[in-house]
Amino acid sequence: MTTSRTLATADHEGTVRRGDLATWYRITGELRPGVAPLVVLHGGPGCVHDYVLTIADIAADTGRAVIHYDQLGNGRSTHLPDRGPDFWTPQVFLDELDALLAELGVADGHHLLGQSWGGMLGAEHAVRRPAGLRSLTIADSPASMRLWVAEANRLRADLPPDVQATLVAHEAAQTYDDPAYLAAVQVFYDRHVCRVVPNPPEVVATFAAMAADTTVYLTMNGPTEFHVIGTLRDWSIIDRLDQITVPTLVVSGAHDEATAACVAPFVERIADVRRHVFPESSHMPHIEEREAFMALLAGFLAEVDAR
């Protein structure tokens, strides 16, 4: 499944500042005129960039710069634990993305890849039809949170009975930090989030960062993947997908918590779309089938640039 290839080091790091807000970013490779970089949007909401760093392989393999960043509230960017639900909306992250693209001088030409929540954010960016967006890759993302919750609970019903009983008991008591509950959730994660067990260091680092500051995840999502009660609970982009006009690649894993039903609206409603399922992967095919993922992505980007 995964490979032993090391993670690429950054060629440049920096921050984009807007008033008292700072967004940290890193660039692998060199930004070059005429070569649109790939901008990577991490998931969560509330994750950090670490677990999608394998996608920097594209820089070494193709000479295309790859830009990662930590979204506001996460990682090396400004943390805002005192901001309430009214602040944590997709618009905050769209504004942040616009500022990043402008600061780096790539607003007029960029490819975008969003993983999980990042794909939701990427779709929100694409429906605005920004002139500089060359392509969109939606990786392991739902088209609506109601689809996500319904499918997560369908997959949960296939867990061993004792695991299900543990989940139910602790959710009733709201003891989400109990070790028994966390162990039961991990059974789901090992099946449907990352099937490389033990998890690679970049995945471990991401979960540790989320645990260290739960503000964004708890506020926008909720306490678990099964209980989405945050500001995203009613989010959907289904009725706006026909506004996406750039070439779009939709990928997921055969064992993904972002199931076929979750991603189907992207495939059905985006006009210029391609679809691929990684047979050995769950929610992180960029790790679980790394070489195949990079080959597919590199080919797609080259196809778009050749138009």
mmCIF file of C-alpha atoms in Angstrom:
data_model
loop_
_atom_site.group_PDB
_atom_site.id
_atom_site.type_symbol
_atom_site.label_atom_id
_atom_site.label_comp_id
_atom_site.label_asym_id
_atom_site.label_seq_id
_atom_site.Cartn_x
_atom_site.Cartn_y
_atom_site.Cartn_z
ATOM 1 C CA MET A 1 0.000 0.000 0.000
ATOM 2 C CA THR A 2 2.089 2.977 1.218
ATOM 3 C CA THR A 3 5.759 3.479 0.299
ATOM 4 C CA SER A 4 8.898 4.255 2.289
ATOM 5 C CA ARG A 5 9.545 7.445 0.320
ATOM 6 C CA THR A 6 10.429 10.295 2.649
ATOM 7 C CA LEU A 7 8.440 13.506 2.866
ATOM 8 C CA ALA A 8 9.773 16.421 0.837
ATOM 9 C CA THR A 9 11.332 19.321 2.695
ATOM 10 C CA ALA A 10 10.136 22.859 2.090
ATOM 11 C CA ASP A 11 12.043 25.188 -0.198
ATOM 12 C CA HIS A 12 10.363 28.224 1.305
ATOM 13 C CA GLU A 13 8.204 29.016 4.335
ATOM 14 C CA GLY A 14 6.406 32.184 5.289
ATOM 15 C CA THR A 15 3.274 33.804 6.647
ATOM 16 C CA VAL A 16 0.496 35.865 5.142
ATOM 17 C CA ARG A 17 -0.667 38.557 7.554
ATOM 18 C CA ARG A 18 -4.061 40.232 7.622
ATOM 19 C CA GLY A 19 -4.360 42.485 10.632
ATOM 20 C CA ASP A 20 -3.911 40.263 13.684
ATOM 21 C CA LEU A 21 -4.328 37.051 11.653
ATOM 22 C CA ALA A 22 -1.379 35.100 10.285
ATOM 23 C CA THR A 23 -1.544 32.135 7.909
ATOM 24 C CA TRP A 24 1.578 29.979 7.753
ATOM 25 C CA TYR A 25 2.506 28.372 4.440
ATOM 26 C CA ARG A 26 5.273 26.305 2.874
ATOM 27 C CA ILE A 27 6.269 25.860 -0.749
ATOM 28 C CA THR A 28 7.954 22.754 -2.141
ATOM 29 C CA GLY A 29 9.767 23.528 -5.375
ATOM 30 C CA GLU A 30 10.013 26.920 -7.026
ATOM 31 C CA LEU A 31 7.197 29.122 -8.251
ATOM 32 C CA ARG A 32 7.912 29.593 -11.963
ATOM 33 C CA PRO A 33 6.204 31.771 -14.571
ATOM 34 C CA GLY A 34 3.926 29.739 -16.795
ATOM 35 C CA VAL A 35 3.740 26.737 -14.455
ATOM 36 C CA ALA A 36 0.619 26.882 -12.298
ATOM 37 C CA PRO A 37 1.352 25.589 -8.777
ATOM 38 C CA LEU A 38 -0.783 23.096 -6.903
ATOM 39 C CA VAL A 39 -2.364 24.514 -3.743
ATOM 40 C CA VAL A 40 -3.340 21.890 -1.162
ATOM 41 C CA LEU A 41 -6.236 22.422 1.262
ATOM 42 C CA HIS A 42 -6.124 20.163 4.297
ATOM 43 C CA GLY A 43 -9.132 18.613 5.970
ATOM 44 C CA GLY A 44 -10.828 18.762 9.338
ATOM 45 C CA PRO A 45 -12.002 21.375 9.678
ATOM 46 C CA GLY A 46 -9.339 21.636 12.328
ATOM 47 C CA CYS A 47 -6.538 19.495 10.907
ATOM 48 C CA VAL A 48 -3.080 20.702 9.902
ATOM 49 C CA HIS A 49 -1.078 20.319 6.705
ATOM 50 C CA ASP A 50 1.191 17.491 7.922
ATOM 51 C CA TYR A 51 -0.898 14.502 6.843
ATOM 52 C CA VAL A 52 -1.173 15.744 3.229
ATOM 53 C CA LEU A 53 2.555 16.427 2.864
ATOM 54 C CA THR A 54 2.966 13.375 0.632
ATOM 55 C CA ILE A 55 1.342 15.468 -2.102
ATOM 56 C CA ALA A 56 4.577 17.483 -2.227
ATOM 57 C CA ASP A 57 5.869 14.489 -4.232
ATOM 58 C CA ILE A 58 4.343 16.292 -7.217
ATOM 59 C CA ALA A 59 7.065 18.952 -6.985
ATOM 60 C CA ALA A 60 9.902 16.443 -7.249
ATOM 61 C CA ASP A 61 8.142 14.319 -9.858
ATOM 62 C CA THR A 62 6.935 17.074 -12.196
ATOM 63 C CA GLY A 63 8.739 20.322 -11.346
ATOM 64 C CA ARG A 64 5.439 21.942 -10.351
ATOM 65 C CA ALA A 65 5.533 23.892 -7.070
ATOM 66 C CA VAL A 66 3.233 22.615 -4.334
ATOM 67 C CA ILE A 67 1.852 24.982 -1.692
ATOM 68 C CA HIS A 68 0.659 23.744 1.699
ATOM 69 C CA TYR A 69 -0.671 25.902 4.501
ATOM 70 C CA ASP A 70 -2.273 25.609 7.931
ATOM 71 C CA GLN A 71 -5.760 27.079 7.930
ATOM 72 C CA LEU A 72 -6.650 29.644 10.584
ATOM 73 C CA GLY A 73 -7.055 28.201 14.056
ATOM 74 C CA ASN A 74 -4.662 25.364 13.315
ATOM 75 C CA GLY A 75 -1.002 24.430 13.386
ATOM 76 C CA ARG A 76 1.414 27.287 12.827
ATOM 77 C CA SER A 77 -1.281 29.796 11.869
ATOM 78 C CA THR A 78 -3.082 32.059 14.337
ATOM 79 C CA HIS A 79 -5.138 30.194 16.919
ATOM 80 C CA LEU A 80 -8.412 31.794 17.931
ATOM 81 C CA PRO A 81 -9.857 29.825 20.859
ATOM 82 C CA ASP A 82 -12.091 32.693 21.958
ATOM 83 C CA ARG A 83 -13.938 33.092 18.652
ATOM 84 C CA GLY A 84 -17.513 31.806 18.677
ATOM 85 C CA PRO A 85 -19.602 29.906 16.141
ATOM 86 C CA ASP A 86 -20.499 33.056 14.193
ATOM 87 C CA PHE A 87 -16.834 33.407 13.199
ATOM 88 C CA TRP A 88 -16.173 29.826 12.065
ATOM 89 C CA THR A 89 -17.856 29.636 8.669
ATOM 90 C CA PRO A 90 -16.584 28.642 5.203
ATOM 91 C CA GLN A 91 -16.310 32.337 4.292
ATOM 92 C CA VAL A 92 -13.469 32.801 6.792
ATOM 93 C CA PHE A 93 -11.441 30.176 4.967
ATOM 94 C CA LEU A 94 -12.363 31.451 1.500
ATOM 95 C CA ASP A 95 -11.099 34.894 2.490
ATOM 96 C CA GLU A 96 -7.928 33.310 3.851
ATOM 97 C CA LEU A 97 -7.374 31.364 0.625
ATOM 98 C CA ASP A 98 -7.886 34.501 -1.474
ATOM 99 C CA ALA A 99 -5.306 36.345 0.629
ATOM 100 C CA LEU A 100 -2.801 33.503 0.304
ATOM 101 C CA LEU A 101 -3.173 33.275 -3.474
ATOM 102 C CA ALA A 102 -2.776 37.046 -3.818
ATOM 103 C CA GLU A 103 0.247 37.234 -1.498
ATOM 104 C CA LEU A 104 2.054 34.468 -3.365
ATOM 105 C CA GLY A 105 1.200 35.952 -6.747
ATOM 106 C CA VAL A 106 -0.653 32.878 -7.999
ATOM 107 C CA ALA A 107 -4.244 34.114 -7.995
ATOM 108 C CA ASP A 108 -4.090 34.333 -11.794
ATOM 109 C CA GLY A 109 -2.978 30.729 -12.238
ATOM 110 C CA HIS A 110 -3.310 27.840 -9.802
ATOM 111 C CA HIS A 111 -4.539 24.293 -9.477
ATOM 112 C CA LEU A 112 -6.391 23.375 -6.288
ATOM 113 C CA LEU A 113 -6.566 20.074 -4.405
ATOM 114 C CA GLY A 114 -8.759 19.752 -1.339
ATOM 115 C CA GLN A 115 -8.814 16.680 0.890
ATOM 116 C CA SER A 116 -11.936 15.901 2.973
ATOM 117 C CA TRP A 117 -13.105 19.277 4.378
ATOM 118 C CA GLY A 118 -10.484 20.784 2.061
ATOM 119 C CA GLY A 119 -12.441 19.432 -0.911
ATOM 120 C CA MET A 120 -15.582 21.069 0.416
ATOM 121 C CA LEU A 121 -13.674 24.349 0.692
ATOM 122 C CA GLY A 122 -12.177 23.830 -2.755
ATOM 123 C CA ALA A 123 -15.633 23.369 -4.235
ATOM 124 C CA GLU A 124 -16.774 26.582 -2.526
ATOM 125 C CA HIS A 125 -13.807 28.336 -4.141
ATOM 126 C CA ALA A 126 -14.601 26.848 -7.549
ATOM 127 C CA VAL A 127 -18.301 27.784 -7.637
ATOM 128 C CA ARG A 128 -17.223 31.423 -7.539
ATOM 129 C CA ARG A 129 -15.460 30.793 -10.879
ATOM 130 C CA PRO A 130 -12.206 32.602 -10.044
ATOM 131 C CA ALA A 131 -10.420 33.469 -13.264
ATOM 132 C CA GLY A 132 -7.114 31.940 -12.180
ATOM 133 C CA LEU A 133 -8.391 28.508 -11.173
ATOM 134 C CA ARG A 134 -7.084 25.948 -13.675
ATOM 135 C CA SER A 135 -8.440 22.733 -12.132
ATOM 136 C CA LEU A 136 -9.975 21.261 -9.007
ATOM 137 C CA THR A 137 -9.215 17.926 -7.363
ATOM 138 C CA ILE A 138 -11.754 16.818 -4.757
ATOM 139 C CA ALA A 139 -10.263 14.065 -2.621
ATOM 140 C CA ASP A 140 -12.415 12.098 -0.156
ATOM 141 C CA SER A 141 -15.008 14.835 0.343
ATOM 142 C CA PRO A 142 -18.781 14.833 0.815
ATOM 143 C CA ALA A 143 -21.065 17.075 -1.215
ATOM 144 C CA SER A 144 -23.239 17.645 1.865
ATOM 145 C CA MET A 145 -22.910 17.035 5.589
ATOM 146 C CA ARG A 146 -26.216 15.193 5.743
ATOM 147 C CA LEU A 147 -24.828 12.663 3.282
ATOM 148 C CA TRP A 148 -21.654 12.443 5.368
ATOM 149 C CA VAL A 149 -23.458 11.752 8.635
ATOM 150 C CA ALA A 150 -25.842 9.240 7.081
ATOM 151 C CA GLU A 151 -22.978 7.302 5.497
ATOM 152 C CA ALA A 152 -20.773 7.465 8.607
ATOM 153 C CA ASN A 153 -23.548 5.952 10.658
ATOM 154 C CA ARG A 154 -24.204 3.302 8.000
ATOM 155 C CA LEU A 155 -20.539 2.274 8.154
ATOM 156 C CA ARG A 156 -20.643 2.396 11.942
ATOM 157 C CA ALA A 157 -23.504 -0.135 11.926
ATOM 158 C CA ASP A 158 -21.069 -2.662 10.442
ATOM 159 C CA LEU A 159 -18.637 -2.387 13.357
ATOM 160 C CA PRO A 160 -18.461 -5.264 15.866
ATOM 161 C CA PRO A 161 -21.408 -5.212 18.323
ATOM 162 C CA ASP A 162 -19.215 -4.560 21.363
ATOM 163 C CA VAL A 163 -17.634 -1.568 19.629
ATOM 164 C CA GLN A 164 -21.047 -0.187 18.737
ATOM 165 C CA ALA A 165 -22.246 -0.661 22.317
ATOM 166 C CA THR A 166 -19.231 1.245 23.643
ATOM 167 C CA LEU A 167 -19.869 4.116 21.243
ATOM 168 C CA VAL A 168 -23.539 4.334 22.198
ATOM 169 C CA ALA A 169 -22.875 4.211 25.942
ATOM 170 C CA HIS A 170 -20.273 6.945 25.955
ATOM 171 C CA GLU A 171 -22.173 9.163 23.552
ATOM 172 C CA ALA A 172 -25.198 8.969 25.841
ATOM 173 C CA ALA A 173 -22.973 10.029 28.734
ATOM 174 C CA GLN A 174 -21.082 12.531 26.538
ATOM 175 C CA THR A 175 -17.805 11.037 27.775
ATOM 176 C CA TYR A 176 -16.019 11.539 24.493
ATOM 177 C CA ASP A 177 -12.565 11.634 26.121
ATOM 178 C CA ASP A 178 -12.930 8.273 27.828
ATOM 179 C CA PRO A 179 -10.174 5.874 26.699
ATOM 180 C CA ALA A 180 -12.749 3.161 25.951
ATOM 181 C CA TYR A 181 -14.657 5.518 23.657
ATOM 182 C CA LEU A 182 -11.483 6.644 21.915
ATOM 183 C CA ALA A 183 -10.482 3.014 21.384
ATOM 184 C CA ALA A 184 -13.860 2.258 19.850
ATOM 185 C CA VAL A 185 -13.586 5.257 17.525
ATOM 186 C CA GLN A 186 -10.143 4.035 16.527
ATOM 187 C CA VAL A 187 -11.677 0.814 15.226
ATOM 188 C CA PHE A 188 -13.704 2.938 12.802
ATOM 189 C CA TYR A 189 -10.655 5.018 11.899
ATOM 190 C CA ASP A 190 -8.547 1.933 11.158
ATOM 191 C CA ARG A 191 -11.213 0.752 8.721
ATOM 192 C CA HIS A 192 -12.342 3.982 7.106
ATOM 193 C CA VAL A 193 -9.839 6.797 7.749
ATOM 194 C CA CYS A 194 -6.326 5.366 7.370
ATOM 195 C CA ARG A 195 -5.707 1.675 6.815
ATOM 196 C CA VAL A 196 -1.955 2.027 7.274
ATOM 197 C CA VAL A 197 -1.641 0.831 10.870
ATOM 198 C CA PRO A 198 0.220 2.014 12.836
ATOM 199 C CA ASN A 199 -0.439 5.386 11.280
ATOM 200 C CA PRO A 200 2.507 7.183 9.635
ATOM 201 C CA PRO A 201 4.147 9.952 11.706
ATOM 202 C CA GLU A 202 2.527 12.744 9.675
ATOM 203 C CA VAL A 203 -0.926 11.346 10.463
ATOM 204 C CA VAL A 204 -0.064 10.943 14.153
ATOM 205 C CA ALA A 205 1.198 14.536 14.208
ATOM 206 C CA THR A 206 -2.039 15.768 12.664
ATOM 207 C CA PHE A 207 -4.267 14.025 15.187
ATOM 208 C CA ALA A 208 -2.038 15.331 18.004
ATOM 209 C CA ALA A 209 -2.396 18.894 16.715
ATOM 210 C CA MET A 210 -6.183 18.516 16.550
ATOM 211 C CA ALA A 211 -6.246 17.237 20.131
ATOM 212 C CA ALA A 212 -4.091 20.123 21.321
ATOM 213 C CA ASP A 213 -6.581 22.722 20.034
ATOM 214 C CA THR A 214 -10.083 21.434 19.342
ATOM 215 C CA THR A 215 -11.633 24.848 18.702
ATOM 216 C CA VAL A 216 -12.217 24.576 14.963
ATOM 217 C CA TYR A 217 -13.232 20.915 14.848
ATOM 218 C CA LEU A 218 -15.646 21.128 17.772
ATOM 219 C CA THR A 219 -17.199 24.389 16.591
ATOM 220 C CA MET A 220 -17.606 23.533 12.917
ATOM 221 C CA ASN A 221 -18.066 19.761 13.078
ATOM 222 C CA GLY A 222 -18.854 18.595 16.596
ATOM 223 C CA PRO A 223 -17.513 16.001 19.031
ATOM 224 C CA THR A 224 -17.177 13.086 16.570
ATOM 225 C CA GLU A 225 -17.488 12.071 12.934
ATOM 226 C CA PHE A 226 -20.931 10.666 13.825
ATOM 227 C CA HIS A 227 -22.278 13.740 15.628
ATOM 228 C CA VAL A 228 -22.038 16.765 13.352
ATOM 229 C CA ILE A 229 -23.746 19.468 15.370
ATOM 230 C CA GLY A 230 -21.441 22.391 14.545
ATOM 231 C CA THR A 231 -21.733 25.242 12.090
ATOM 232 C CA LEU A 232 -21.328 22.881 9.115
ATOM 233 C CA ARG A 233 -24.227 20.623 10.091
ATOM 234 C CA ASP A 234 -26.510 21.883 7.306
ATOM 235 C CA TRP A 235 -23.777 22.585 4.754
ATOM 236 C CA SER A 236 -24.383 21.459 1.179
ATOM 237 C CA ILE A 237 -23.020 22.457 -2.184
ATOM 238 C CA ILE A 238 -25.126 20.051 -4.232
ATOM 239 C CA ASP A 239 -27.428 22.649 -5.787
ATOM 240 C CA ARG A 240 -24.451 24.854 -6.792
ATOM 241 C CA LEU A 241 -22.192 22.256 -8.396
ATOM 242 C CA ASP A 242 -23.253 23.136 -11.924
ATOM 243 C CA GLN A 243 -21.426 26.437 -11.391
ATOM 244 C CA ILE A 244 -18.057 24.617 -11.385
ATOM 245 C CA THR A 245 -16.680 24.884 -14.906
ATOM 246 C CA VAL A 246 -13.002 23.924 -14.489
ATOM 247 C CA PRO A 247 -11.779 20.358 -15.126
ATOM 248 C CA THR A 248 -12.377 18.391 -11.933
ATOM 249 C CA LEU A 249 -10.932 15.138 -10.641
ATOM 250 C CA VAL A 250 -12.936 13.348 -7.930
ATOM 251 C CA VAL A 251 -11.098 10.615 -6.016
ATOM 252 C CA SER A 252 -11.760 8.461 -2.965
ATOM 253 C CA GLY A 253 -10.921 5.077 -1.511
ATOM 254 C CA ALA A 254 -12.988 1.916 -1.768
ATOM 255 C CA HIS A 255 -13.149 1.811 2.065
ATOM 256 C CA ASP A 256 -13.489 5.586 2.501
ATOM 257 C CA GLU A 257 -15.750 7.206 5.070
ATOM 258 C CA ALA A 258 -16.456 9.556 2.168
ATOM 259 C CA THR A 259 -18.423 6.814 0.467
ATOM 260 C CA ALA A 260 -19.627 6.599 -3.124
ATOM 261 C CA ALA A 261 -22.920 8.157 -2.022
ATOM 262 C CA CYS A 262 -21.080 11.106 -0.439
ATOM 263 C CA VAL A 263 -19.180 11.973 -3.606
ATOM 264 C CA ALA A 264 -21.853 11.045 -6.178
ATOM 265 C CA PRO A 265 -23.264 14.592 -6.550
ATOM 266 C CA PHE A 266 -19.840 15.886 -7.625
ATOM 267 C CA VAL A 267 -19.682 13.291 -10.376
ATOM 268 C CA GLU A 268 -23.283 13.779 -11.451
ATOM 269 C CA ARG A 269 -23.423 17.586 -11.448
ATOM 270 C CA ILE A 270 -19.979 18.891 -12.464
ATOM 271 C CA ALA A 271 -19.795 19.058 -16.242
ATOM 272 C CA ASP A 272 -16.065 18.403 -16.825
ATOM 273 C CA VAL A 273 -15.374 15.638 -14.325
ATOM 274 C CA ARG A 274 -13.265 12.505 -13.948
ATOM 275 C CA ARG A 275 -13.719 9.863 -11.234
ATOM 276 C CA HIS A 276 -11.277 7.382 -9.704
ATOM 277 C CA VAL A 277 -11.571 4.957 -6.782
ATOM 278 C CA PHE A 278 -8.407 3.590 -5.126
ATOM 279 C CA PRO A 279 -9.179 -0.054 -4.342
ATOM 280 C CA GLU A 280 -6.921 -0.500 -1.301
ATOM 281 C CA SER A 281 -7.571 2.841 0.371
ATOM 282 C CA SER A 282 -9.901 4.435 2.823
ATOM 283 C CA HIS A 283 -9.883 8.199 3.521
ATOM 284 C CA MET A 284 -6.202 8.834 2.724
ATOM 285 C CA PRO A 285 -5.255 7.314 -0.649
ATOM 286 C CA HIS A 286 -2.484 9.920 -0.913
ATOM 287 C CA ILE A 287 -0.847 7.857 1.861
ATOM 288 C CA GLU A 288 -2.411 4.418 1.443
ATOM 289 C CA GLU A 289 -1.687 4.167 -2.294
ATOM 290 C CA ARG A 290 0.818 6.970 -2.566
ATOM 291 C CA GLU A 291 2.513 6.149 -5.866
ATOM 292 C CA ALA A 292 -0.741 5.451 -7.689
ATOM 293 C CA PHE A 293 -2.291 8.625 -6.288
ATOM 294 C CA MET A 294 0.620 10.817 -7.414
ATOM 295 C CA ALA A 295 0.705 9.253 -10.871
ATOM 296 C CA LEU A 296 -3.007 9.898 -11.368
ATOM 297 C CA LEU A 297 -2.779 13.463 -10.060
ATOM 298 C CA ALA A 298 0.295 14.338 -12.111
ATOM 299 C CA GLY A 299 -1.366 13.009 -15.247
ATOM 300 C CA PHE A 300 -4.526 15.004 -14.608
ATOM 301 C CA LEU A 301 -2.635 18.258 -14.034
ATOM 302 C CA ALA A 302 -0.541 17.718 -17.159
ATOM 303 C CA GLU A 303 -3.698 17.009 -19.185
ATOM 304 C CA VAL A 304 -5.272 20.263 -18.036
ATOM 305 C CA ASP A 305 -2.139 22.314 -18.699
ATOM 306 C CA ALA A 306 -1.886 20.868 -22.209
ATOM 307 C CA ARG A 307 -5.277 22.290 -23.194
#
